[in-house]
Short mmCIF file of C-alpha atoms and ligand atoms in Angstrom, two decimals:
data_model
loop_
_atom_site.label_atom_id
_atom_site.label_comp_id
_atom_site.label_asym_id
_atom_site.label_seq_id
_atom_site.Cartn_x
_atom_site.Cartn_y
_atom_site.Cartn_z
CA UNK A 1 147.93 95.62 105.46
CA UNK A 2 150.53 92.83 105.80
CA UNK A 3 152.31 92.52 102.47
CA UNK A 4 154.90 90.00 101.31
CA UNK A 5 157.25 91.33 98.60
CA UNK A 6 159.11 88.79 96.47
CA UNK A 7 161.89 90.31 94.37
CA UNK A 8 165.48 90.16 93.19
CA UNK A 9 167.76 91.75 95.77
CA UNK A 10 170.27 93.02 93.20
CA UNK A 11 170.94 96.41 91.61
CA UNK A 12 168.55 95.75 88.66
CA UNK A 13 165.55 98.00 88.17
CA UNK A 14 162.91 95.53 89.40
CA UNK A 15 164.75 95.00 92.69
CA UNK A 16 165.13 98.74 93.18
CA UNK A 17 161.44 99.41 92.50
CA UNK A 18 160.34 96.53 94.77
CA UNK A 19 162.60 97.70 97.61
CA UNK A 20 161.69 101.38 97.34
CA UNK A 21 158.01 100.46 97.17
CA UNK A 22 158.34 98.28 100.27
CA UNK A 23 160.12 101.08 102.13
CA UNK A 24 157.40 103.58 101.19
CA UNK A 25 154.63 101.14 102.18
CA UNK A 26 156.33 100.59 105.55
CA UNK A 27 156.57 104.35 106.11
CA UNK A 28 152.86 104.58 105.30
CA UNK A 29 152.16 102.09 108.13
CA UNK A 30 151.93 98.76 106.29
CA UNK A 31 153.85 95.72 107.53
CA UNK A 32 156.21 94.65 104.77
CA UNK A 33 157.95 91.27 104.51
CA UNK A 34 160.71 90.95 101.90
CA UNK A 35 161.26 87.38 100.70
CA UNK A 36 164.40 86.92 98.62
CA UNK A 37 167.81 85.25 98.59
CA UNK A 38 169.85 88.08 100.09
CA UNK A 39 169.36 91.50 101.67
CA UNK A 40 168.09 93.87 98.91
CA UNK A 41 170.81 96.41 98.10
CA UNK A 42 168.57 99.40 98.84
CA UNK A 43 167.17 97.93 102.06
CA UNK A 44 169.73 99.86 104.02
CA UNK A 45 167.84 101.38 106.92
CA UNK A 46 165.88 100.25 109.93
CA UNK A 47 162.12 100.54 109.97
CA UNK A 48 159.98 98.76 112.53
CA UNK A 49 157.51 97.71 109.82
CA UNK A 50 160.09 95.99 107.60
CA UNK A 51 161.00 92.31 107.88
CA UNK A 52 163.38 90.27 105.79
CA UNK A 53 163.12 86.52 105.14
CA UNK A 54 166.04 84.87 103.38
CA UNK A 55 165.52 82.03 100.94
CA UNK A 56 168.32 79.50 101.09
CA UNK A 57 168.62 76.45 98.88
CA UNK A 58 170.25 73.29 100.18
CA UNK A 59 172.81 71.85 97.87
CA UNK A 60 172.84 68.11 97.11
CA UNK A 61 175.19 66.18 94.79
CA UNK A 62 172.26 65.23 92.58
CA UNK A 63 171.41 68.84 91.76
CA UNK A 64 173.17 70.21 88.73
CA UNK A 65 170.99 73.32 89.18
CA UNK A 66 169.81 74.37 92.62
CA UNK A 67 165.99 74.27 92.83
CA UNK A 68 165.55 77.92 93.90
CA UNK A 69 161.93 78.06 92.78
CA UNK A 70 160.95 75.22 95.14
CA UNK A 71 162.87 76.78 98.04
CA UNK A 72 161.20 80.13 97.33
CA UNK A 73 157.71 78.57 97.22
CA UNK A 74 158.38 76.80 100.52
CA UNK A 75 159.61 80.01 102.12
CA UNK A 76 156.55 81.91 100.88
CA UNK A 77 154.27 79.24 102.41
CA UNK A 78 156.12 79.52 105.72
CA UNK A 79 156.05 83.33 105.82
CA UNK A 80 152.36 83.56 104.87
CA UNK A 81 151.43 81.09 107.60
CA UNK A 82 153.60 82.50 110.38
CA UNK A 83 153.21 86.21 109.60
CA UNK A 84 149.55 86.00 108.54
CA UNK A 85 150.05 88.01 105.37
CA UNK A 86 147.12 89.58 103.51
CA UNK A 87 148.74 89.84 100.11
CA UNK A 88 151.82 88.84 98.11
CA UNK A 89 153.32 91.25 95.59
CA UNK A 90 155.91 89.65 93.33
CA UNK A 91 158.28 91.60 91.09
CA UNK A 92 159.63 90.13 87.82
CA UNK A 93 157.67 87.17 86.51
CA UNK A 94 160.51 84.64 86.35
CA UNK A 95 160.50 82.64 88.58
CA UNK A 96 158.64 84.69 91.16
CA UNK A 97 155.14 84.45 89.69
CA UNK A 98 155.27 80.68 89.18
CA UNK A 99 156.85 80.05 92.61
CA UNK A 100 154.10 82.15 94.17
CA UNK A 101 151.41 80.31 92.22
CA UNK A 102 152.79 77.05 93.64
CA UNK A 103 152.89 78.51 97.17
CA UNK A 104 149.31 79.68 96.75
CA UNK A 105 148.17 76.18 95.80
CA UNK A 106 149.99 74.65 98.77
CA UNK A 107 148.37 77.19 101.08
CA UNK A 108 144.99 76.48 99.53
CA UNK A 109 145.45 72.80 100.39
CA UNK A 110 145.91 73.93 103.99
CA UNK A 111 142.74 76.02 103.87
CA UNK A 112 144.50 79.37 103.58
CA UNK A 113 143.76 81.74 100.74
CA UNK A 114 146.10 84.56 99.75
CA UNK A 115 145.92 86.72 96.62
CA UNK A 116 149.04 87.62 94.69
CA UNK A 117 149.91 90.45 92.35
CA UNK A 118 152.61 90.12 89.70
CA UNK A 119 154.41 93.23 88.51
CA UNK A 120 156.00 92.89 85.07
CA UNK A 121 159.18 94.92 84.77
CA UNK A 122 160.62 94.47 81.32
CA UNK A 123 162.99 91.75 80.26
CA UNK A 124 160.76 89.18 82.00
CA UNK A 125 158.44 89.91 79.04
CA UNK A 126 160.46 91.49 76.25
CA UNK A 127 163.53 89.25 76.35
CA UNK A 128 163.81 86.26 78.70
CA UNK A 129 160.11 85.59 79.26
CA UNK A 130 159.22 84.97 75.65
CA UNK A 131 162.02 82.44 75.21
CA UNK A 132 160.33 79.05 74.58
CA UNK A 133 162.11 77.64 77.63
CA UNK A 134 160.02 79.95 79.85
CA UNK A 135 157.00 81.13 77.82
CA UNK A 136 154.37 78.55 78.89
CA UNK A 137 155.19 79.07 82.57
CA UNK A 138 155.20 82.87 82.25
CA UNK A 139 151.85 82.90 80.39
CA UNK A 140 150.26 80.54 82.89
CA UNK A 141 151.48 82.33 86.00
CA UNK A 142 150.47 85.77 84.68
CA UNK A 143 146.98 84.45 83.94
CA UNK A 144 146.77 82.83 87.37
CA UNK A 145 147.84 86.01 89.21
CA UNK A 146 145.02 87.75 91.08
CA UNK A 147 146.32 91.08 89.81
CA UNK A 148 148.90 92.08 87.20
CA UNK A 149 150.66 95.41 86.80
CA UNK A 150 153.12 96.64 84.17
CA UNK A 151 155.44 99.62 84.53
CA UNK A 152 154.40 101.28 81.25
CA UNK A 153 151.74 101.25 78.54
CA UNK A 154 154.40 99.96 76.18
CA UNK A 155 155.14 96.94 78.40
CA UNK A 156 151.42 96.26 78.80
CA UNK A 157 151.00 96.24 75.00
CA UNK A 158 154.09 94.04 74.54
CA UNK A 159 152.68 91.56 77.05
CA UNK A 160 149.37 91.29 75.20
CA UNK A 161 151.22 90.94 71.89
CA UNK A 162 153.76 88.33 72.98
CA UNK A 163 151.67 86.14 75.30
CA UNK A 164 148.12 84.83 75.38
CA UNK A 165 146.99 86.88 78.33
CA UNK A 166 143.41 86.85 79.55
CA UNK A 167 143.96 89.03 82.66
CA UNK A 168 143.58 92.79 82.83
CA UNK A 169 146.92 94.50 83.18
CA UNK A 170 147.02 97.69 85.21
CA UNK A 171 149.75 100.20 84.35
CA UNK A 172 151.49 101.67 87.38
CA UNK A 173 154.65 103.51 86.34
CA UNK A 174 158.01 103.55 88.08
CA UNK A 175 158.38 106.30 90.66
CA UNK A 176 161.06 108.40 92.30
CA UNK A 177 161.82 109.55 95.83
CA UNK A 178 162.53 113.25 95.29
CA UNK A 179 163.85 113.56 98.83
CA UNK A 180 166.71 111.28 97.86
CA UNK A 181 167.10 112.02 94.15
CA UNK A 182 167.75 115.73 93.91
CA UNK A 183 170.56 117.86 92.63
CA UNK A 184 173.29 118.02 95.24
CA UNK A 185 175.97 120.70 95.06
CA UNK A 186 179.13 118.67 94.50
CA UNK A 187 181.25 121.28 92.73
CA UNK A 188 184.53 119.88 94.04
CA UNK A 189 183.78 116.47 92.44
CA UNK A 190 182.87 118.16 89.17
CA UNK A 191 186.15 120.08 89.13
CA UNK A 192 188.06 116.87 89.82
CA UNK A 193 186.41 115.09 86.85
CA UNK A 194 186.14 118.08 84.50
CA UNK A 195 189.13 120.26 85.50
CA UNK A 196 188.83 122.53 82.44
CA UNK A 197 185.06 123.06 82.61
CA UNK A 198 184.27 120.19 80.24
CA UNK A 199 180.65 119.06 79.90
CA UNK A 200 179.83 115.77 81.58
CA UNK A 201 177.86 112.96 79.91
CA UNK A 202 176.76 109.98 81.94
CA UNK A 203 175.25 106.52 81.61
CA UNK A 204 174.32 104.02 84.32
CA UNK A 205 173.26 100.42 83.79
CA UNK A 206 174.02 96.79 84.38
CA UNK A 207 176.19 96.72 81.24
CA UNK A 208 174.16 94.17 79.36
CA UNK A 209 173.96 94.04 75.57
CA UNK A 210 170.38 95.31 75.59
CA UNK A 211 171.67 98.68 76.93
CA UNK A 212 173.74 99.34 73.76
CA UNK A 213 176.61 100.93 75.67
CA UNK A 214 178.61 100.79 72.47
CA UNK A 215 176.24 103.48 71.15
CA UNK A 216 176.84 105.51 74.33
CA UNK A 217 180.58 105.52 73.60
CA UNK A 218 180.06 106.28 69.90
CA UNK A 219 177.75 109.22 70.70
CA UNK A 220 180.29 110.51 73.19
CA UNK A 221 183.07 110.18 70.60
CA UNK A 222 181.10 112.40 68.17
CA UNK A 223 180.14 114.95 70.84
CA UNK A 224 183.69 115.09 72.16
CA UNK A 225 184.95 116.21 68.73
CA UNK A 226 182.75 119.33 68.94
CA UNK A 227 182.44 120.05 72.67
CA UNK A 228 185.13 119.45 75.31
CA UNK A 229 183.54 116.73 77.41
CA UNK A 230 183.95 113.68 79.63
CA UNK A 231 181.91 110.49 79.94
CA UNK A 232 181.14 108.72 83.21
CA UNK A 233 180.01 105.09 82.98
CA UNK A 234 178.44 103.81 86.19
CA UNK A 235 177.65 100.14 86.81
CA UNK A 236 179.21 96.91 85.68
CA UNK A 237 178.32 93.76 83.79
CA UNK A 238 179.12 91.51 80.84
CA UNK A 239 179.81 94.28 78.30
CA UNK A 240 182.43 96.09 80.39
CA UNK A 241 185.55 94.64 78.75
CA UNK A 242 184.40 95.14 75.17
CA UNK A 243 183.41 98.73 75.98
CA UNK A 244 186.85 99.44 77.41
CA UNK A 245 188.34 98.10 74.17
CA UNK A 246 186.05 100.30 72.08
CA UNK A 247 187.12 103.38 74.07
CA UNK A 248 190.76 102.61 73.25
CA UNK A 249 189.92 101.95 69.57
CA UNK A 250 188.19 105.34 69.28
CA UNK A 251 190.97 107.07 71.24
CA UNK A 252 188.63 108.40 73.96
CA UNK A 253 189.98 106.26 76.81
CA UNK A 254 191.37 109.28 78.66
CA UNK A 255 188.01 111.04 78.63
CA UNK A 256 185.95 108.06 79.81
CA UNK A 257 185.81 106.98 83.46
CA UNK A 258 184.34 103.66 84.62
CA UNK A 259 183.06 104.08 88.17
CA UNK A 260 181.70 100.54 88.76
CA UNK A 261 178.63 99.91 90.92
CA UNK A 262 177.79 102.84 93.17
CA UNK A 263 175.31 103.09 96.02
CA UNK A 264 175.09 106.87 96.07
CA UNK A 265 174.17 107.27 92.44
CA UNK A 266 172.39 110.59 93.10
CA UNK A 267 175.69 112.25 94.07
CA UNK A 268 177.21 111.39 90.71
CA UNK A 269 174.05 112.17 88.75
CA UNK A 270 174.17 115.65 90.24
CA UNK A 271 177.39 116.31 88.34
CA UNK A 272 176.05 115.35 84.91
CA UNK A 273 174.95 117.66 82.09
CA UNK A 274 173.44 114.92 79.90
CA UNK A 275 172.23 111.39 80.64
CA UNK A 276 172.36 108.81 77.85
CA UNK A 277 169.91 105.88 77.73
CA UNK A 278 170.19 104.30 74.29
CA UNK A 279 168.78 100.84 74.99
CA UNK A 280 167.47 98.32 72.49
CA UNK A 281 164.65 97.47 74.89
CA UNK A 282 163.58 99.46 77.94
CA UNK A 283 160.17 99.00 79.48
CA UNK A 284 160.29 102.27 81.41
CA UNK A 285 163.82 103.57 82.03
CA UNK A 286 164.05 104.15 85.76
CA UNK A 287 167.66 105.25 85.30
CA UNK A 288 166.47 108.14 83.11
CA UNK A 289 163.90 109.18 85.69
CA UNK A 290 166.57 109.19 88.41
CA UNK A 291 168.72 111.43 86.20
CA UNK A 292 165.81 113.79 85.48
CA UNK A 293 165.10 114.13 89.21
CA UNK A 294 168.70 115.32 89.55
CA UNK A 295 168.01 117.91 86.81
CA UNK A 296 169.78 116.06 84.02
CA UNK A 297 168.28 116.15 80.47
CA UNK A 298 168.05 112.78 78.73
CA UNK A 299 169.20 111.72 75.27
CA UNK A 300 167.49 108.42 74.61
CA UNK A 301 166.46 105.84 72.09
CA UNK A 302 162.77 105.35 71.35
CA UNK A 303 162.74 101.86 72.89
CA UNK A 304 159.67 100.59 74.76
CA UNK A 305 158.38 102.93 77.46
CA UNK A 306 161.17 105.54 77.34
CA UNK A 307 158.95 108.02 75.41
CA UNK A 308 156.45 107.79 78.30
CA UNK A 309 159.13 109.38 80.50
CA UNK A 310 161.46 111.46 78.32
CA UNK A 311 159.56 114.18 76.42
CA UNK A 312 161.11 114.88 73.01
CA UNK A 313 162.34 118.48 72.74
CA UNK A 314 161.36 119.26 76.34
CA UNK A 315 163.25 117.06 78.81
CA UNK A 316 165.74 115.83 76.21
CA UNK A 317 165.51 114.15 72.81
CA UNK A 318 164.47 110.76 71.45
CA UNK A 319 166.07 109.06 68.42
CA UNK A 320 165.59 105.77 66.62
CA UNK A 321 167.46 102.90 68.30
CA UNK A 322 171.05 102.91 67.00
CA UNK A 323 170.95 106.34 65.30
CA UNK A 324 174.11 107.60 66.99
CA UNK A 325 174.49 110.55 64.57
CA UNK A 326 171.11 111.95 65.55
CA UNK A 327 171.78 111.32 69.24
CA UNK A 328 175.11 113.16 69.03
CA UNK A 329 173.52 116.05 67.10
CA UNK A 330 170.83 116.41 69.78
CA UNK A 331 173.37 116.25 72.59
CA UNK A 332 175.44 119.00 70.98
CA UNK A 333 172.30 121.10 70.44
CA UNK A 334 171.55 121.04 74.17
CA UNK A 335 175.13 121.50 75.33
CA UNK A 336 176.24 124.27 72.97
CA UNK A 337 173.95 126.91 74.52
CA UNK A 338 174.13 127.37 78.31
CA UNK A 339 170.70 128.98 78.57
CA UNK A 340 169.16 126.14 76.55
CA UNK A 341 170.89 123.58 78.78
CA UNK A 342 169.42 125.24 81.88
CA UNK A 343 165.91 125.16 80.37
CA UNK A 344 166.21 121.43 79.60
CA UNK A 345 167.47 120.82 83.15
CA UNK A 346 164.47 122.62 84.67
CA UNK A 347 162.07 120.74 82.38
CA UNK A 348 163.65 117.42 83.34
CA UNK A 349 163.01 118.10 87.02
CA UNK A 350 159.43 119.25 86.39
CA UNK A 351 158.70 116.06 84.48
CA UNK A 352 160.31 113.88 87.20
CA UNK A 353 158.00 115.46 89.79
CA UNK A 354 155.03 113.82 88.03
CA UNK A 355 156.49 110.43 89.05
CA UNK A 356 156.98 111.41 92.69
CA UNK A 357 156.44 108.40 94.97
CA UNK A 358 153.76 110.43 96.74
CA UNK A 359 151.71 110.28 93.52
CA UNK A 360 152.39 106.63 92.67
CA UNK A 361 152.18 104.92 96.10
CA UNK A 362 148.40 105.51 96.38
CA UNK A 363 147.95 103.76 93.02
CA UNK A 364 149.52 100.60 94.45
CA UNK A 365 147.57 100.91 97.69
CA UNK A 366 144.27 101.28 95.78
CA UNK A 367 145.16 98.30 93.63
CA UNK A 368 145.98 96.21 96.73
CA UNK A 369 142.58 97.11 98.20
CA UNK A 370 140.84 96.20 94.96
CA UNK A 371 142.58 92.81 94.65
CA UNK A 372 142.19 91.79 98.29
CA UNK A 373 138.55 92.90 98.34
CA UNK A 374 137.64 90.66 95.43
CA UNK A 375 139.52 87.69 96.95
CA UNK A 376 137.70 85.52 99.40
CA UNK A 377 139.50 85.27 102.75
CA UNK A 378 139.67 82.46 105.27
CA UNK A 379 139.13 83.38 108.91
CA UNK A 380 142.12 84.17 111.16
CA UNK A 381 141.96 80.83 112.95
CA UNK A 382 143.09 79.07 109.79
CA UNK A 383 146.57 80.48 110.31
CA UNK A 384 149.22 78.74 112.38
CA UNK A 385 150.21 80.54 115.60
O1 GMT B 1 166.45 94.48 82.52
C1 GMT B 1 166.92 95.34 83.27
O2 GMT B 1 167.57 96.30 82.93
C2 GMT B 1 166.66 95.18 84.69
C3 GMT B 1 165.22 95.21 84.82
C4 GMT B 1 164.82 94.56 86.07
O3 GMT B 1 163.69 94.14 86.06
O4 GMT B 1 165.58 94.38 86.99
O5 GMT B 1 164.79 96.56 84.62
C5 GMT B 1 163.53 96.73 84.08
O6 GMT B 1 162.74 97.20 85.15
C6 GMT B 1 162.89 98.57 85.52
C7 GMT B 1 161.99 98.84 86.71
O7 GMT B 1 160.66 98.60 86.44
C8 GMT B 1 162.58 99.46 84.32
O8 GMT B 1 162.68 100.82 84.67
C9 GMT B 1 163.57 99.12 83.22
O9 GMT B 1 163.24 99.88 82.08
C10 GMT B 1 163.49 97.64 82.87
N1 GMT B 1 164.58 97.29 81.94
C11 GMT B 1 164.33 96.88 80.68
O10 GMT B 1 163.22 96.80 80.21
C12 GMT B 1 165.53 96.56 79.88
#
């Protein structure tokens, strides 16, 4: 199948899922065309089935805001016509679903029909999407999509609750490439960070408010009083400065390291004893799954779809959002007994295996077949050569 993938190229979860899915589809023999404004960060290898089409927006003195959505729709039209795509799969509703709807209508006016699938990832529904400045467009473009997927049951339910949706939403969870995400023996790094055998806690994110990194630091502060430990914070974003200040306020600045954005996240995850994901909202929690694949138990909040990944008392523990006391207590419980820690680590890996890309890719392929089969297709000659 010839598939166009529209996504954000950045480090965010939706871009990672879209890129990894495209890579896996290409390996499985599909022709994959990425359409976005810069090279996706994880699109870092050559594969003969992968193509990249950059969307650029011309600036003009009249534009206070560059009309990216129009440029994207135009690029989609061009790529569908020239590459003869069978299907478009767009990740994150805003503005990808509405731009694709527009492209679809333009193509229809040229006698070309192409179905599109929208995958909802999280904040496009739970945060930004329901803002009145976007809601009518999000509702409309979800309802006009030929297929809709959500990354968890929780996100599916949120979508039905927050928007007037008439389409069926198919849940296809996030997935993991266990070839890449696995525990690597990096003992020398661990000794450098934890020279006295301290336990290592870790958090990765885009440092936005919704991630509640303040809670991460507060949990660490409590744990650190009972168990010699260090905290690694990976990623960067708007909350970084205030988190640095909080570390100084609590007097833990010498035990907390900020590593910034890292490409080889699996190397660092391999060092960790506990992963903290304490978000206010989290549709799935891909970061937790990546940690679990590297044999790291997860201490999490009960936000959104996290409980569909992290199993309470088995792969880690789940607490109410903001209950830092309970989170610290659970972290200490796992860390204070080495045998217990090893059991949680094994359980985390076993659970991660259920989300192996090999299990999830066929779900997308079946869904693609289903959506294209029910869509009427114009003959080949309608396409431009
Ligand atoms: O909002 C983010 O943190 C980024 C966002 C994205 O779409 O880029 O991540 C969301 O999508 C991921 C992949 O499907 C999910 O694993 C994350 O849970 C989700 N983030 C939130 O819901 C906050």
